[in-house]
Coordinates of C-alpha atoms and ligand atoms in Angstrom, one line a residue:
M676 CA 0.0 0.0 0.0
A677 CA 1.3 3.5 -0.9
S678 CA 2.1 5.6 2.1
V679 CA -0.6 8.1 3.1
L680 CA 1.9 10.9 3.7
A681 CA 4.6 12.1 1.4
P682 CA 8.0 11.0 2.5
D683 CA 10.5 13.5 4.0
Q684 CA 12.7 13.3 0.9
L685 CA 10.0 14.9 -1.3
G686 CA 10.6 18.2 0.4
P687 CA 10.0 20.1 3.6
T688 CA 6.8 20.2 5.7
V689 CA 5.6 23.8 5.4
C690 CA 3.5 25.6 8.0
V691 CA 1.9 29.0 7.3
G692 CA 0.6 31.4 9.8
E693 CA 0.9 33.4 13.0
I694 CA 4.2 33.8 14.7
L695 CA 3.8 35.3 18.2
V696 CA 5.3 35.8 21.6
E697 CA 3.3 34.5 24.5
I698 CA 3.3 36.1 27.9
V699 CA 1.9 34.0 30.7
A700 CA 0.4 35.0 34.0
T701 CA 2.0 33.1 36.8
T702 CA -1.1 33.1 39.0
I703 CA -4.4 31.4 38.4
G704 CA -7.5 33.7 38.1
D705 CA -9.7 35.6 35.8
G706 CA -8.1 37.6 33.0
F707 CA -6.0 40.8 33.1
T708 CA -8.0 43.6 34.6
E709 CA -5.5 44.1 37.3
A710 CA -1.7 44.3 37.6
Q711 CA -0.1 40.8 38.2
P712 CA 3.0 38.8 37.8
L713 CA 3.8 37.7 34.2
V714 CA 6.5 35.6 32.6
G715 CA 7.7 35.7 29.0
P716 CA 8.2 36.4 26.2
Y717 CA 8.1 32.8 24.9
P718 CA 8.2 32.0 21.2
S719 CA 4.6 31.0 20.2
G720 CA 1.8 30.8 17.6
A721 CA 0.3 27.4 16.9
P722 CA 1.9 27.1 13.4
A723 CA 5.3 28.0 14.8
I724 CA 5.0 25.5 17.7
F725 CA 4.0 22.8 15.2
I726 CA 7.0 23.5 12.9
S727 CA 9.4 23.8 15.9
Q728 CA 8.5 20.2 16.9
C729 CA 8.9 19.0 13.3
G730 CA 12.4 20.5 13.1
R731 CA 13.5 19.2 16.5
L732 CA 12.6 15.7 15.5
G733 CA 14.7 16.0 12.4
G734 CA 12.0 16.4 9.8
S735 CA 12.8 18.8 7.0
S736 CA 10.6 21.8 7.7
A737 CA 10.0 25.5 6.8
M738 CA 7.9 28.3 8.1
V739 CA 6.0 31.0 6.3
G740 CA 5.0 34.1 8.2
A741 CA 6.2 37.4 9.5
V742 CA 7.7 39.0 12.6
G743 CA 8.4 42.6 13.5
N744 CA 11.9 44.1 13.5
D745 CA 12.2 43.7 17.2
D746 CA 13.4 41.4 20.0
F747 CA 10.0 39.5 20.0
G748 CA 10.6 38.7 16.3
R749 CA 14.3 37.7 16.8
L750 CA 13.4 35.5 19.7
N751 CA 11.2 33.5 17.3
T752 CA 13.4 33.4 14.3
D753 CA 16.5 32.4 16.4
R754 CA 14.5 29.6 18.0
L755 CA 13.1 28.2 14.8
K756 CA 16.5 28.4 13.2
S757 CA 18.1 26.5 16.0
D758 CA 15.4 23.9 15.8
G759 CA 16.5 23.2 12.2
V760 CA 13.5 25.0 10.6
E761 CA 14.1 27.0 7.3
I762 CA 13.3 30.6 8.1
S763 CA 14.0 32.3 4.8
T764 CA 10.3 32.7 4.1
I765 CA 9.7 34.5 7.4
S766 CA 9.6 38.1 6.5
V767 CA 10.6 41.0 8.8
D768 CA 8.1 43.8 8.9
S769 CA 9.7 47.2 9.4
E770 CA 6.6 49.0 10.5
F771 CA 4.5 46.6 12.7
P772 CA 5.6 44.8 15.9
T773 CA 5.7 41.0 16.3
G774 CA 2.3 39.6 17.3
S775 CA 1.5 38.7 20.9
A776 CA -0.8 36.7 23.1
F777 CA -1.2 37.1 26.8
V778 CA -2.7 34.1 28.5
R779 CA -4.0 33.4 32.0
Y780 CA -5.4 30.2 33.3
R781 CA -8.7 30.1 35.3
K782 CA -9.4 27.8 38.2
D783 CA -11.4 25.4 36.0
G784 CA -8.4 25.0 33.6
S785 CA -9.9 27.2 30.8
R786 CA -7.9 30.2 29.6
D787 CA -8.3 33.9 29.0
F788 CA -6.4 35.4 26.1
V789 CA -5.5 38.9 25.0
Y790 CA -4.3 38.7 21.4
N791 CA -2.6 41.2 19.1
I792 CA -2.5 39.3 15.8
A793 CA -4.6 41.1 13.2
T794 CA -2.8 44.4 13.7
S795 CA 0.7 43.0 14.1
A796 CA 3.4 41.8 11.8
A797 CA 2.0 38.3 12.2
A798 CA -0.8 39.2 9.8
R799 CA 1.4 41.1 7.3
F800 CA 2.9 38.7 4.8
G801 CA 1.7 37.1 1.6
W802 CA 2.4 35.3 -1.6
S803 CA 5.8 36.2 -3.0
D804 CA 8.4 34.6 -5.4
N805 CA 10.2 33.4 -2.4
V806 CA 7.1 31.7 -1.0
K807 CA 6.3 30.2 -4.4
A808 CA 9.8 28.8 -4.7
L809 CA 9.4 27.1 -1.4
M810 CA 6.0 25.6 -2.3
D811 CA 7.4 24.3 -5.6
R812 CA 9.7 22.1 -3.6
A813 CA 7.5 21.4 -0.5
G814 CA 6.6 17.8 0.4
H815 CA 3.8 18.6 2.8
L816 CA 1.6 21.5 3.9
H817 CA 0.2 21.6 7.4
V818 CA -2.7 24.0 8.0
M819 CA -3.7 25.3 11.4
G820 CA -7.3 26.4 11.6
S821 CA -6.2 29.3 13.7
A822 CA -4.3 30.7 10.7
L823 CA -7.5 30.9 8.6
S824 CA -8.6 34.0 10.6
V825 CA -5.5 35.8 9.2
P826 CA -6.3 37.0 5.6
S827 CA -2.6 36.9 4.5
A828 CA -2.2 33.3 5.6
R829 CA -5.5 32.3 3.9
E830 CA -4.2 33.6 0.6
V831 CA -0.9 31.7 0.9
I832 CA -2.7 28.5 2.0
D833 CA -5.2 28.6 -0.8
R834 CA -2.5 28.8 -3.5
A835 CA -0.2 26.4 -1.7
V836 CA -2.7 23.5 -1.4
D837 CA -2.9 23.0 -5.2
I838 CA 0.8 23.4 -5.8
V839 CA 1.8 21.0 -3.1
K840 CA -0.8 18.4 -4.1
A841 CA 0.1 18.7 -7.8
R842 CA 3.7 17.6 -7.1
G843 CA 2.6 14.6 -5.0
G844 CA 2.8 16.3 -1.7
T845 CA 0.3 15.8 1.1
I846 CA -1.9 18.0 3.4
S847 CA -2.7 17.9 7.1
V848 CA -5.2 20.0 8.9
D849 CA -5.5 20.8 12.7
P850 CA -8.9 22.5 13.1
N851 CA -7.5 24.3 16.2
I852 CA -10.3 26.8 16.3
R853 CA -10.6 28.4 19.7
K854 CA -14.0 29.8 20.5
E855 CA -12.5 33.2 20.9
L856 CA -11.6 33.2 17.2
K857 CA -14.9 33.4 15.4
L858 CA -15.1 32.4 11.7
D859 CA -17.1 34.3 9.2
P860 CA -19.2 32.2 6.7
A861 CA -16.6 32.5 3.9
T862 CA -13.8 31.2 6.3
E863 CA -16.1 28.4 7.5
Q864 CA -16.5 27.4 3.8
R865 CA -12.8 27.5 3.2
F866 CA -12.3 25.4 6.2
A867 CA -14.7 22.8 4.9
K868 CA -12.8 22.7 1.6
L869 CA -9.5 22.2 3.4
V870 CA -10.9 19.3 5.4
E871 CA -11.8 17.6 2.0
A872 CA -8.3 18.2 0.7
A873 CA -6.7 16.8 3.9
D874 CA -4.8 13.5 3.9
L875 CA -4.4 13.7 7.7
L876 CA -6.8 15.4 10.1
L877 CA -5.7 16.2 13.7
P878 CA -8.8 17.4 15.6
S879 CA -9.1 17.6 19.3
G880 CA -12.3 17.0 21.3
E881 CA -15.4 18.5 19.7
E882 CA -13.4 19.8 16.7
L883 CA -13.9 16.3 15.2
E884 CA -17.7 16.7 15.0
R885 CA -17.3 20.3 13.9
A886 CA -15.0 19.3 11.0
A887 CA -17.3 16.5 9.9
G888 CA -20.5 18.4 10.3
V889 CA -22.3 15.5 12.0
E890 CA -22.7 14.4 15.7
G891 CA -21.2 11.4 17.4
E892 CA -17.6 10.2 17.2
D893 CA -18.2 7.2 15.0
N894 CA -20.5 9.1 12.6
A895 CA -17.9 11.9 12.3
I896 CA -15.1 9.5 11.6
G897 CA -17.2 7.7 8.9
R898 CA -18.2 11.0 7.3
L899 CA -14.7 12.3 7.1
F900 CA -13.4 9.2 5.4
E901 CA -16.3 9.6 2.9
L902 CA -15.1 13.1 2.2
G903 CA -11.7 11.7 1.3
V904 CA -9.6 12.1 4.4
K905 CA -7.0 9.3 4.6
E906 CA -6.2 9.1 8.3
I907 CA -7.4 10.8 11.5
V908 CA -5.8 11.2 14.8
L909 CA -8.1 12.4 17.6
K910 CA -6.5 14.2 20.5
R911 CA -8.1 13.7 23.9
G912 CA -5.8 15.7 26.3
A913 CA -4.8 13.8 29.4
D914 CA -7.1 10.9 28.2
G915 CA -4.7 10.2 25.3
A916 CA -5.3 9.9 21.6
T917 CA -6.7 7.6 18.9
F918 CA -5.6 6.8 15.4
F919 CA -8.3 5.9 12.8
G920 CA -7.3 4.5 9.4
A921 CA -9.5 4.6 6.3
N922 CA -9.4 0.7 6.3
G923 CA -11.1 0.6 9.7
E924 CA -7.8 0.2 11.7
R925 CA -7.9 1.8 15.1
V926 CA -5.0 2.4 17.6
D927 CA -5.6 3.8 21.0
A928 CA -2.7 5.6 22.7
P929 CA -2.9 6.1 26.5
A930 CA -1.4 9.3 27.7
F931 CA 1.8 9.4 29.6
V932 CA 1.5 10.2 33.3
V933 CA 2.9 13.7 33.9
E934 CA 2.3 16.8 36.0
E935 CA 0.7 19.4 33.8
V936 CA 2.5 22.8 34.3
D937 CA 1.3 24.5 31.1
P938 CA -1.1 22.8 28.7
T939 CA -0.6 25.3 25.8
G940 CA 1.1 23.8 22.8
A941 CA 0.4 20.1 23.6
G942 CA -1.7 19.6 20.5
D943 CA 0.7 21.4 18.3
C944 CA 3.7 19.4 19.5
F945 CA 1.7 16.2 19.3
G946 CA 0.7 17.0 15.7
G947 CA 4.2 18.1 14.6
A948 CA 5.7 14.9 16.1
Y949 CA 3.0 12.6 14.6
L950 CA 3.4 14.1 11.1
T951 CA 7.2 14.1 11.2
C952 CA 7.4 10.5 12.3
R953 CA 5.0 9.4 9.6
R954 CA 6.9 11.3 7.0
L955 CA 10.1 9.7 8.2
G956 CA 8.5 6.3 7.6
M957 CA 7.1 5.1 11.0
S958 CA 3.9 3.2 11.3
P959 CA 0.8 5.0 12.8
A960 CA 1.3 3.1 16.1
E961 CA 5.0 4.2 16.4
A962 CA 4.2 7.7 15.4
L963 CA 1.4 7.9 17.9
T964 CA 3.8 6.9 20.7
Y965 CA 6.2 9.8 19.8
A966 CA 3.3 12.2 19.4
S967 CA 1.9 11.3 22.8
A968 CA 5.3 11.7 24.3
A969 CA 5.8 15.1 22.6
G970 CA 2.4 16.4 23.8
A971 CA 3.0 15.1 27.4
R972 CA 6.5 16.4 27.6
N973 CA 5.5 19.8 26.4
V974 CA 2.9 20.3 29.2
T975 CA 5.6 19.7 31.9
I976 CA 7.4 22.9 31.0
R977 CA 6.1 26.4 31.1
G978 CA 6.0 28.2 27.7
P979 CA 4.1 27.0 24.6
M980 CA 7.0 25.4 22.8
E981 CA 9.7 25.1 25.5
G982 CA 9.0 21.4 26.0
A983 CA 9.1 20.3 22.3
G984 CA 11.6 17.4 22.3
T985 CA 14.3 16.0 20.0
R986 CA 14.3 12.3 19.1
Q987 CA 16.8 11.7 21.9
E988 CA 14.8 13.6 24.5
L989 CA 11.5 11.9 23.5
D990 CA 13.2 8.4 23.6
A991 CA 14.4 9.2 27.1
F992 CA 11.0 10.5 28.1
I993 CA 9.3 7.4 26.7
S994 CA 11.6 5.0 28.5
S995 CA 11.3 6.8 31.9
T996 CA 7.6 7.8 32.0
E997 CA 4.6 5.6 32.9
R998 CA 1.5 5.5 30.8
R999 CA -2.1 5.4 31.9
S1000 CA -3.8 2.1 31.3
Ligands
LIG1106 P1 -3.9 22.8 22.4 O1 -4.3 23.3 23.6 O2 -2.4 22.9 22.2 O3 -4.7 23.2 21.2 P2 -5.1 20.2 21.7 O4 -6.5 20.4 22.3 O5 -5.0 20.4 20.3 O6 -4.1 21.2 22.5 P3 -4.6 18.0 23.5 O7 -5.6 16.9 23.3 O8 -4.7 18.9 24.6 O9 -4.5 18.8 22.1 O10 -3.1 17.4 23.6 C1 -2.6 16.6 22.5 C2 -2.0 15.3 23.1 O11 -0.9 15.6 24.0 C3 -3.0 14.4 23.9 O12 -3.7 13.6 23.0 C4 -2.0 13.7 24.8 O13 -1.4 12.6 24.1 C5 -1.0 14.7 25.1 N1 -1.3 15.4 26.4 C6 -1.9 16.6 26.4 N2 -2.2 17.0 27.7 C7 -1.6 16.0 28.5 C8 -1.5 15.7 29.9 N3 -2.0 16.6 30.8 N4 -1.0 14.6 30.3 C9 -0.5 13.7 29.4 N5 -0.6 13.9 28.1 C10 -1.1 15.0 27.6
LIG1107 MG1 -5.5 22.0 19.3

């Protein structure tokens, strides 16, 4: 059987979208309406976290986006570069500052965010000769739902899907649509089209049903395969993850037992690790083990991408950490 995902040798995994710094409240409570202790900046943005994990695991990878000509931007480009990610398609905006997200956890585990994305450098990039040259040699395109709320990212993704597919590359989609980021009807439609184009879908929780447009886990899985998706990995937080193959195969991966310090970025590291392992030739079951380790390890360290692991770090984590049964 032909592999579902294009091999690493075909060309880099490309991720397009918001590059941010994240600044995290160190106390638990409601929002930011009073002065409080904060820590950061940390490099962030769901697409950037995803591609950082790809690079750290040794997958060829490249990022398309923009930062400001400031320390927040340099923090991000330095990090991605040291992770092994190509950064030549990250543009540096001379006028607008790097995007940011402030986050504070509430008692019930939910989060309050203050974003500056739409009016930051994060939203100011687009199609260029440089980006086209990258897509012409890309092996895989990963789309983060969150990036669809950024018009510049939408334009790049729309064009890239056809180019990458035409050369035998593959597509993955993480719906990753926070309730704070509302989609207009046109974006909702674009999202539906992307789901149909996806070889791999990486939803978490209720995003599965939202992507399928039907209720119930089994119905949603069935519907997505009808639409042409080739494999689905459902993320369930501390309850683990499940792989579904189009041939009816199912693999359940129990979560590793860890102390959760900062849940942000777990899904992005999980996805980046899963995709990279698959493109490097691993089976779904093996890739799922690395992905579960990547997600779990990342929540043990404060900062959205601080816990993304190398192959060696994940091997050490896997051999030293218990799993739920
Ligand atoms: P994000 O908040 O980054 O969008 P997500 O909702 O997309 O996350 P999660 O399901 O939270 O994704 O996490 C992805 C995977 O990481 C889980 O399937 C699990 O394997 C692992 N993981 C996440 N949180 C924990 C935890 N507290 N303990 C152990 N493993 C975890
Ligand atoms: Mg997610």
